[in-house]
XYZ file of C-alpha atoms in Angstrom:
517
model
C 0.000 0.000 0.000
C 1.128 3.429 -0.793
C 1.947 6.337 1.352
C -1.001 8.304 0.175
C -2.923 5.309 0.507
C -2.324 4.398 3.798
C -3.068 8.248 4.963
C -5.941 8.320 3.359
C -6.990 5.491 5.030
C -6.286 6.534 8.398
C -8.063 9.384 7.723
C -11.018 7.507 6.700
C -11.093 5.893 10.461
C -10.687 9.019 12.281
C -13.787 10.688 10.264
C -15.521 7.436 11.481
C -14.558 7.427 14.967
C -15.325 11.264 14.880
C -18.712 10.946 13.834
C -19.551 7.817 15.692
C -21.888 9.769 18.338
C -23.980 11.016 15.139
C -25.865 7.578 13.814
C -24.812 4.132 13.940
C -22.900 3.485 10.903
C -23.491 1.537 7.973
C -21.171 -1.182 6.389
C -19.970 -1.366 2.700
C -22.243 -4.078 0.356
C -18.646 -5.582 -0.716
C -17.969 -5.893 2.939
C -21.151 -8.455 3.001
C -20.585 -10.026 -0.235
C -17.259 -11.126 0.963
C -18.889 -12.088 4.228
C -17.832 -15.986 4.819
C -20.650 -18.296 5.440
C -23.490 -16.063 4.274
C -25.911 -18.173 1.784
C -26.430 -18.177 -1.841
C -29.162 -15.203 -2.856
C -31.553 -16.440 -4.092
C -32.624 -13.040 -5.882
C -29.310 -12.766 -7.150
C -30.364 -12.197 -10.877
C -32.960 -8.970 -9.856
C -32.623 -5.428 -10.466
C -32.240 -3.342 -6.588
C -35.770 -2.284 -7.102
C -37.229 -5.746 -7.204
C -34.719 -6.760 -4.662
C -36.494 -3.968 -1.904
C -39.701 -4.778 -2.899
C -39.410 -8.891 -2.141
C -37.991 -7.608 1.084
C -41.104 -5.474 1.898
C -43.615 -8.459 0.734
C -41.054 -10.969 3.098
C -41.890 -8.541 6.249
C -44.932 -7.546 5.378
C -45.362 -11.725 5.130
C -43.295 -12.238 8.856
C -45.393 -9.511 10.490
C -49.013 -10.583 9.704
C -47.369 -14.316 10.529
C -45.767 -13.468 13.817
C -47.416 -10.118 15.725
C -50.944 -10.127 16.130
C -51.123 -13.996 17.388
C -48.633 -13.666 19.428
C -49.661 -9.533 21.125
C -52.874 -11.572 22.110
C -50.843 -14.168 23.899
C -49.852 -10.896 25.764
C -52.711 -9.364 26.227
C -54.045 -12.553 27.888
C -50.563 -12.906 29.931
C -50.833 -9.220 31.321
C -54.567 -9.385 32.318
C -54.169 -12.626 34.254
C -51.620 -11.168 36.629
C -52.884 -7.585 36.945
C -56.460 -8.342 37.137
C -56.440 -9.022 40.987
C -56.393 -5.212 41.267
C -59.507 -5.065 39.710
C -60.814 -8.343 41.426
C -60.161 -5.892 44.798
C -61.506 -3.132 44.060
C -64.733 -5.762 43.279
C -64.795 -7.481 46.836
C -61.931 -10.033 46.888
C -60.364 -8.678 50.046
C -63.911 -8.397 51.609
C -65.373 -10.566 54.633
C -66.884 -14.164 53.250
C -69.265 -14.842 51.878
C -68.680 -11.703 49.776
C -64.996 -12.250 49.634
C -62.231 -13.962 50.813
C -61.375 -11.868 54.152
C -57.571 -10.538 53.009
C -56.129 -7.576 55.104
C -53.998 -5.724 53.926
C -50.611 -7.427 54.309
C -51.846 -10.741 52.706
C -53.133 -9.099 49.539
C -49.590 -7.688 49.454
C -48.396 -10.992 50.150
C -50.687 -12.564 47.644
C -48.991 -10.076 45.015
C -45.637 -10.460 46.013
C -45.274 -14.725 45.471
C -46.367 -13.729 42.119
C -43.030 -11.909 41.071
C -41.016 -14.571 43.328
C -41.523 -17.560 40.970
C -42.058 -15.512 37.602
C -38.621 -14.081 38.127
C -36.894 -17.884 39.371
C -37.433 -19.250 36.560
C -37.302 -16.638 33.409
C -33.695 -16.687 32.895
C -34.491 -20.657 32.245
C -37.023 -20.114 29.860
C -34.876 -19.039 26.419
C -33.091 -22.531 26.884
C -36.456 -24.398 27.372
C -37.854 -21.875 24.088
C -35.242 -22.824 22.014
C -35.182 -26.703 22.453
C -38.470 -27.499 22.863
C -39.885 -25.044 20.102
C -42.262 -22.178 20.377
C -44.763 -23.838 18.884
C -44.578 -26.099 21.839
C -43.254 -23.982 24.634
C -45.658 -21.172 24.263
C -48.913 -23.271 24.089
C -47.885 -25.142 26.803
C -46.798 -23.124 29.272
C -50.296 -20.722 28.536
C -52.750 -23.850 29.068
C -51.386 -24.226 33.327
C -51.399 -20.501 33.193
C -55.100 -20.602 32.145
C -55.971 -23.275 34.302
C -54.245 -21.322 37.387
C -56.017 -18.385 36.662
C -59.614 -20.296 36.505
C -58.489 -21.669 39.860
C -57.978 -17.825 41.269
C -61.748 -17.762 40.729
C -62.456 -20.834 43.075
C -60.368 -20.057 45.815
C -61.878 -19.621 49.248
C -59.379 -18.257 51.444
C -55.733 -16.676 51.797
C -53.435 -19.861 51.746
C -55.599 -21.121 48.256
C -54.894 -17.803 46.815
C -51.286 -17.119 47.813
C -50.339 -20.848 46.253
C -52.302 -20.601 42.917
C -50.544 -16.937 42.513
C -47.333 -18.982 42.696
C -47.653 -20.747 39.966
C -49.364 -18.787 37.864
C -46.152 -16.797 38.278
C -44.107 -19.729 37.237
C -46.129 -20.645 34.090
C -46.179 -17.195 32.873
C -42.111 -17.080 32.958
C -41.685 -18.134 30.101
C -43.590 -15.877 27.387
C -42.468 -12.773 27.847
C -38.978 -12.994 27.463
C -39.403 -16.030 25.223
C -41.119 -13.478 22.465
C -39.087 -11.309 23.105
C -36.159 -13.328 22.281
C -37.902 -14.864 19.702
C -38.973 -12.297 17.732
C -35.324 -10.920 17.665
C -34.211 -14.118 15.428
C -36.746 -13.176 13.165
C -36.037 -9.117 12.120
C -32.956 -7.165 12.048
C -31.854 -4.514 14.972
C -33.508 -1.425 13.226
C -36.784 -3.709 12.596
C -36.845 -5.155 16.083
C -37.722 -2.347 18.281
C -41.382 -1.277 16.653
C -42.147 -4.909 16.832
C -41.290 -5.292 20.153
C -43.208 -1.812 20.944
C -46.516 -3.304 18.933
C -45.951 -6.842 21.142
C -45.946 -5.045 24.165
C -48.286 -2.603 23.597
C -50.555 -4.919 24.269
C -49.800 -4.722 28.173
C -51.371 -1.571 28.126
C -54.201 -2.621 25.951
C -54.745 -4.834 28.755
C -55.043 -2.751 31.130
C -57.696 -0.459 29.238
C -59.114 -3.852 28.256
C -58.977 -4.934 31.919
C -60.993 -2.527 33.488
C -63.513 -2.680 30.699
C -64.072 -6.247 30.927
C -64.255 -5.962 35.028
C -66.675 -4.103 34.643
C -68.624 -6.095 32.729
C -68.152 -9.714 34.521
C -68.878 -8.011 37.566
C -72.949 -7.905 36.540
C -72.387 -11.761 36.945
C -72.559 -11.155 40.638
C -74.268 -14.075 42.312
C -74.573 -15.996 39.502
C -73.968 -19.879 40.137
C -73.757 -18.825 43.621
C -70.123 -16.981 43.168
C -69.191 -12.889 43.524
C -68.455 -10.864 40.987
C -64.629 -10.843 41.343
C -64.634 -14.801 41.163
C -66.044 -14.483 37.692
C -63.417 -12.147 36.527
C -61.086 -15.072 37.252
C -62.804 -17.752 35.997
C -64.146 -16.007 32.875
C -60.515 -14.835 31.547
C -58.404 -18.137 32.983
C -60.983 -20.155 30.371
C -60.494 -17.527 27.206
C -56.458 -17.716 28.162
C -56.919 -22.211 27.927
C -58.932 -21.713 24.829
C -55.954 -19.389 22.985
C -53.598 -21.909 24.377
C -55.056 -24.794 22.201
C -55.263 -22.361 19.250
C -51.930 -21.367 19.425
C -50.587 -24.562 18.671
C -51.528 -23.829 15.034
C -51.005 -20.643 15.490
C -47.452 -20.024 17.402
C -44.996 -20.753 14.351
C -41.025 -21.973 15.320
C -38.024 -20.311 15.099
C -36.611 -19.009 10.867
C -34.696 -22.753 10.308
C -37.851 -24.314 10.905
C -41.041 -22.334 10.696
C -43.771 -24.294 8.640
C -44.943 -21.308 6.819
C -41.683 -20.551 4.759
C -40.850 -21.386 1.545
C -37.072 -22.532 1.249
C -36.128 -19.425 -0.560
C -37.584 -16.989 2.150
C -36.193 -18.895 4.272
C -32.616 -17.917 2.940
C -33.747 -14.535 2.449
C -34.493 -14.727 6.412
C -30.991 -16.078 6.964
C -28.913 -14.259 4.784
C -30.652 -10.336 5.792
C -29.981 -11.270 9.504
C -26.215 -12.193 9.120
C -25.648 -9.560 6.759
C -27.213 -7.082 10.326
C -24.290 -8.910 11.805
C -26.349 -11.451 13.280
C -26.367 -15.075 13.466
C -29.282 -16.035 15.797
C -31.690 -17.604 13.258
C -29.644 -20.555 12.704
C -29.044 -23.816 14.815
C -26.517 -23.369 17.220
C -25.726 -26.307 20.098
C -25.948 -25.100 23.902
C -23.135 -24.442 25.983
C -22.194 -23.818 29.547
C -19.648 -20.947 28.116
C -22.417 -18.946 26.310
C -24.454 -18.983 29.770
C -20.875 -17.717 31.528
C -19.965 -15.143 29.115
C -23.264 -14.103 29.311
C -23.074 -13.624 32.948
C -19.605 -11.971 32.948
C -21.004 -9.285 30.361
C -21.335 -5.991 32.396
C -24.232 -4.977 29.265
C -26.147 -7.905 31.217
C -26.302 -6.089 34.682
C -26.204 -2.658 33.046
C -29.497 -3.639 31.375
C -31.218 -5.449 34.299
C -30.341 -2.183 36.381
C -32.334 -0.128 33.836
C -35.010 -2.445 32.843
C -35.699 -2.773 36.771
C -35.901 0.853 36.837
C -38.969 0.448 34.380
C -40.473 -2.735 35.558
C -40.889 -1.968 39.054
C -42.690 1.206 38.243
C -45.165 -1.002 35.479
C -46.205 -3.553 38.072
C -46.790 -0.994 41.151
C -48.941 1.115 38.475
C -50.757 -1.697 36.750
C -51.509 -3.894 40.405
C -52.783 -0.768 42.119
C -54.173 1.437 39.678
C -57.409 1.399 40.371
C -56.851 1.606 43.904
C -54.992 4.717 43.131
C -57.793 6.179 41.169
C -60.219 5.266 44.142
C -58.612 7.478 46.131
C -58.480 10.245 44.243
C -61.974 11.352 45.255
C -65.761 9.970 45.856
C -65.720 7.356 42.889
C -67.955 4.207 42.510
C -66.148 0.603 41.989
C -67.738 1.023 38.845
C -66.226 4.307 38.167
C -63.040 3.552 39.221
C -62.653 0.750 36.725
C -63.619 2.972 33.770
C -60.937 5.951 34.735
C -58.616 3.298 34.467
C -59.042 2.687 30.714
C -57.568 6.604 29.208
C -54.203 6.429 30.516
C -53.324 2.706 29.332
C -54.776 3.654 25.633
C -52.574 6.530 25.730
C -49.488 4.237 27.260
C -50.384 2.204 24.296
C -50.106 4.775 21.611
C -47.052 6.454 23.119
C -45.139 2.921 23.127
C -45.894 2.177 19.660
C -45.134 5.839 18.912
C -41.386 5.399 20.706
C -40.566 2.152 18.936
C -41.338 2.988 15.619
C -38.733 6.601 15.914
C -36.144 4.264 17.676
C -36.123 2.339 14.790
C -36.363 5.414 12.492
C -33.138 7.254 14.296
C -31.280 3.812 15.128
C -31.232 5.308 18.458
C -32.611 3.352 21.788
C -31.307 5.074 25.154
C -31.638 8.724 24.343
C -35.435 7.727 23.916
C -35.303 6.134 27.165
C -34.146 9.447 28.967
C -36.443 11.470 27.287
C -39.419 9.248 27.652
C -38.481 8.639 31.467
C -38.741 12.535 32.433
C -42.526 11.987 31.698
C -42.943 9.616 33.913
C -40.992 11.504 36.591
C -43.020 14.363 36.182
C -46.109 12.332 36.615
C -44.818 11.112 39.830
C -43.982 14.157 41.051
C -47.499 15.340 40.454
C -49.242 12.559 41.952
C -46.369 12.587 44.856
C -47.307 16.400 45.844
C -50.928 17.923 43.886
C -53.412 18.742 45.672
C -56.289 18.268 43.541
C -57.506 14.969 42.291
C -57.192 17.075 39.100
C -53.500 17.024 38.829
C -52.578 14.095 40.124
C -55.001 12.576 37.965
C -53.123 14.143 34.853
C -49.836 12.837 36.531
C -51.467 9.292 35.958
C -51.563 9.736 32.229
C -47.874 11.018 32.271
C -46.706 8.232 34.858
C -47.962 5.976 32.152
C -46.802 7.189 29.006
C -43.295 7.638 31.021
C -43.200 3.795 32.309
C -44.756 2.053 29.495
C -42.555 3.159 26.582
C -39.062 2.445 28.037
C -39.964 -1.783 28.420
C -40.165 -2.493 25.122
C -37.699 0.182 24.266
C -34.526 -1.436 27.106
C -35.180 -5.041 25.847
C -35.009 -3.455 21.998
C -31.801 -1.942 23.215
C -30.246 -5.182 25.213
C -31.488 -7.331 22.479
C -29.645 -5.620 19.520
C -26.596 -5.731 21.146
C -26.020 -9.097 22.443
C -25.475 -11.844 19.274
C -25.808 -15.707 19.114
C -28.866 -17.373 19.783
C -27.796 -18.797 23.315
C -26.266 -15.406 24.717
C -28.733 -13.247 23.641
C -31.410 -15.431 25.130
C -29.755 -15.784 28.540
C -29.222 -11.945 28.820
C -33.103 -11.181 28.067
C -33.995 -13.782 30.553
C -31.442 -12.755 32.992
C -32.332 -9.110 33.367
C -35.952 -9.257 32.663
C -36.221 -11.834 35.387
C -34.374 -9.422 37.327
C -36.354 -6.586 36.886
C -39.653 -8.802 37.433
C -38.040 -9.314 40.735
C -38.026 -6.179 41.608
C -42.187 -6.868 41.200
C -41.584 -8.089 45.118
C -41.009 -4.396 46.026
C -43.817 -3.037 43.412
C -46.387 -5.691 45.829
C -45.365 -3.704 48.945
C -45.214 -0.446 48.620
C -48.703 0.908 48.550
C -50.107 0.168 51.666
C -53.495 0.672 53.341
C -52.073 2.670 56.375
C -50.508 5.024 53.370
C -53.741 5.632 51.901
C -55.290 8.512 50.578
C -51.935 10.053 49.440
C -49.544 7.083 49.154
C -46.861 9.030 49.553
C -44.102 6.081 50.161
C -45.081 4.419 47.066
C -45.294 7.004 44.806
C -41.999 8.272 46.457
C -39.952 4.881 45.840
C -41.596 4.830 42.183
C -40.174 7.850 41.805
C -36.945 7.135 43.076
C -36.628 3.929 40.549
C -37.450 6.162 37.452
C -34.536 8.730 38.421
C -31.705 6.602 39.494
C -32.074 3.450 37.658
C -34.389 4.288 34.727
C -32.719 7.629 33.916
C -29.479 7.510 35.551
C -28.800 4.183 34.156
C -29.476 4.619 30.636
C -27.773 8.005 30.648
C -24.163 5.906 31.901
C -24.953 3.237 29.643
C -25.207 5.368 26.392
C -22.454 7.168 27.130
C -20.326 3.700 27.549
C -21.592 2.512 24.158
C -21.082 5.512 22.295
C -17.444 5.418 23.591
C -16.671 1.192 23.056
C -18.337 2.507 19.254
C -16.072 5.046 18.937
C -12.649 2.618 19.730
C -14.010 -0.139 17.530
C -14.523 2.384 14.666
C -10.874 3.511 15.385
C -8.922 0.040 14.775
C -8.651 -0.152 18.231
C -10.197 -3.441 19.317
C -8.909 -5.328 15.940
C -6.261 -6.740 17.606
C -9.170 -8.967 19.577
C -9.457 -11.043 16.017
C -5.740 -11.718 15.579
C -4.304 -15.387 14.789
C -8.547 -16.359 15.297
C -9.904 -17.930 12.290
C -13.226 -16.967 10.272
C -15.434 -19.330 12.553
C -13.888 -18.428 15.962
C -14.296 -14.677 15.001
C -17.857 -15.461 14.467
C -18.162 -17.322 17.571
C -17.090 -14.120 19.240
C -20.997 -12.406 18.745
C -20.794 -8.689 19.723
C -17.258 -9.082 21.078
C -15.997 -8.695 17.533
C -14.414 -5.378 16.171
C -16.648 -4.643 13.592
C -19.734 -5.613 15.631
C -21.375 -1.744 15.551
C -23.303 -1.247 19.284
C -26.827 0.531 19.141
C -26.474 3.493 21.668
């Protein structure tokens, strides 16, 4: 190589590196082409034109196959945990026959085992996902969920309730993270995070949806001799068993083997995926090292430190929501459950509104800092208005501040872990770590606290600034910096005297692996 060459060249790195903060960069098409183990196109003889436009009819294809089916297996998740709120509000906690006699501290109690076993076993769950099959897994695991949740509606006292919470906990593990997971082996980084917006949009859905259908199901009051809250129970845990045995036609398996693809999309699946830099639609065997590395990755904890800084917040507003609302003045049960139903729908928009400009600007934490002031504003107003007035309006903010940043931090940790086995241990790891953190959601509005609930909203408030905010400030500014060095030529040395398949096997430890900040 030339002098001139070589200069130019270096200067070529140092514009890179010097514009690395900007937008995540894009790689050269000869840089795929000559991209080892990447299979044959099979649209190799087409103009670029009718090369985008089999792309669009492939997503278009992978998004009406994948998304709906699988936002209702969501939808049904989320309103079988949360819907004890509105089962209280109803009369659960009240004196037999009308309820089940719960003070205070065993509802709490009753909520809490809930997060225990869900978080236990998530980081599990990926492994079980991936050898067993979604279209096994996810059926499965929603048919004891069902049938849990039926039981909730037979229960007759504290011990029945606090045990079939368990594990309905432990059979709901599995989904979320699973999807999640799964549907990153299916789209590339800047497709993943409206998807995972739209899947978890419908959380909120279900909480608009939940109050809704409470208060319908509570008109069944008395009939077959059971309250109202029983029926809410029993009505939704027999809709989740009859999705489960639907979704075993309808809950397709992971790229290498889905049913509905014909061998040449499947390539096209395969080949846009590695050519993102990513390898996790194709078989790759389990072991103990993936699970270790995994562990050692500081991304991992950084992650579950934010994402716990989001879920905590979720599960204190969705569980006591309408108890919050309650107390905001002189409202009927009946009222209560239909102020509930505004704020989700706008949670819902504003989520689906945040993943699709993530996407658009290839940019994940500075939309989790901005998003997060909204929901410490909320806080604030709910923490110290005066008028039911205001601290209803911090309710819609709280919302559209928690809501967002879920989908948004697993978007984020999934695009930057690669290979099938790591990336699903480090969405179970800190998403079962953040569900954890559900334990402290279940305890932190108490009765005693109540009209104000002043501690809760405090410690929600306290999660959003230094572990929401705070933490996705520091990690942003450690990504953009590890982009910048890679960019450099600094970390190529990592790839020296390593051949083609043990650079490969390094994921988003090699050089030219770009991070999404």
């Amino acid at each position: 190589m030339s002098a001139h060459s070589e200069e130019s060249a270096l200067k070529d790195k140092e514009l890179k590196a010097e514009h690395a903060d900007d937008a995540p960069p894009t790689y050269a098409k000869d840089e795929y082409t000559a991209f080892q183990g990447l299979p044959p196109d099979p649209d190799a003889g087409c103009s670029e034109e009718e090369k985008a436009a089999i792309d669009k009819r492939l997503l278009r294809k992978l998004d009406w196959k994948l998304i709906p089916w699988l936002s209702l297996l969501y939808l049904m998740s989320f309103l079988d945990r949360t819907n004890i709120g509105n089962a209280k509000i109803a009369g659960l906690t009240s004196k037999p026959p009308a309820g089940i006699g719960l003070s205070g501290p065993e509802y709490n109690i009753s909520l809490t085992v809930f997060f225990i076993s869900y978080a236990l076993f998530e980081p599990l769950t990926n492994v079980l996902l991936k050898r067993l099959k979604p279209s096994i897994f996810l059926p499965m695991i929603m048919f004891f969920w069902g049938l849990c949740m039926t039981c909730m509606g037979l229960v007759t006292n504290y011990s029945g309730l606090v045990a079939v919470r368990f594990f309905l906990g432990l059979c709901e593990a599995g989904l979320f993270p699973g999807v999640n997971y799964y549907l990153s082996c299916w789209y590339k980084r800047s497709e993943f995070g409206i998807r995972a917006a739209i899947f978890f949009s419908a959380a909120a859905l279900a909480g608009s949806f939940g109050g809704l259908l409470a208060y319908a199901l509570e008109k069944m009051d008395g009939l077959g001799s059971k309250p109202g809250w029983a029926w809410i129970f029993i009505i939704e845990g027999l809709a989740t068993i009859v999705i489960s045995v639907a979704s075993i036609w309808m809950v397709h398996d992971f790229p290498d083997d889905a049913k509905f693809l014909s061998e040449a999309d499947r390539i096209r699946v395969i080949r846009r995926l590695k050519m993102d830099k990513q390898s996790s639609a194709e078989h790759e065997d389990f072991k103990m090292d993936y699970f270790w590395s995994t562990c050692k990755d500081y991304k991992t904890w950084m992650y579950s430190l934010i994402y716990m800084g989001a879920d905590m917040p979720l599960y204190a507003f969705s569980l006591f929501l309408p108890t919050i609302i309650s107390s905001l003045g002189t409202f009927s049960t009946v009222q209560a459950q239909l102020l509930t139903i505004p704020p989700y729908a706008c949670a819902a928009a504003m989520t689906i509104f945040v993943g699709w400009m993530a996407d658009r600007t290839k940019q994940r934490g500075i939309w989790n800092i901005g998003v997060s002031v909204l929901g410490i504003v909320g806080f604030i107003m709910l923490l110290s208005g005066n008028s039911a007035g205001v601290r209803y309006a911090g309710v819609y903010l709280g919302a559209m501040g928690i809501y967002p940043c879920i989908s948004n931090t697993i978007s984020w940790g999934s695009n930057n872990f690669e290979g099938v086995y790591r990336r699903g241990v480090a969405i179970g790891i800190f998403i079962g770590w953040g569900n954890l953190n559900g334990v402290v959601s279940s305890n932190i509005y108490i009765a005693t606290d109540a009209p104000a609930y002043r501690i809760g909203h405090g410690i929600v408030l306290a999660y959003l600034v230094l572990f929401l905010f705070g933490g996705s400030t520091v990690q942003t500014l450690i990504l953009r910096a590890e982009n910048k060095k890679r960019l450099a030529g600094r970390r190529d040395y990592w790839t020296e005297g390593k051949s083609h398949e043990e650079i490969e096997l390094l994921g988003d430890r090699r050089p030219d692996f770009i991070y999404t900040v």
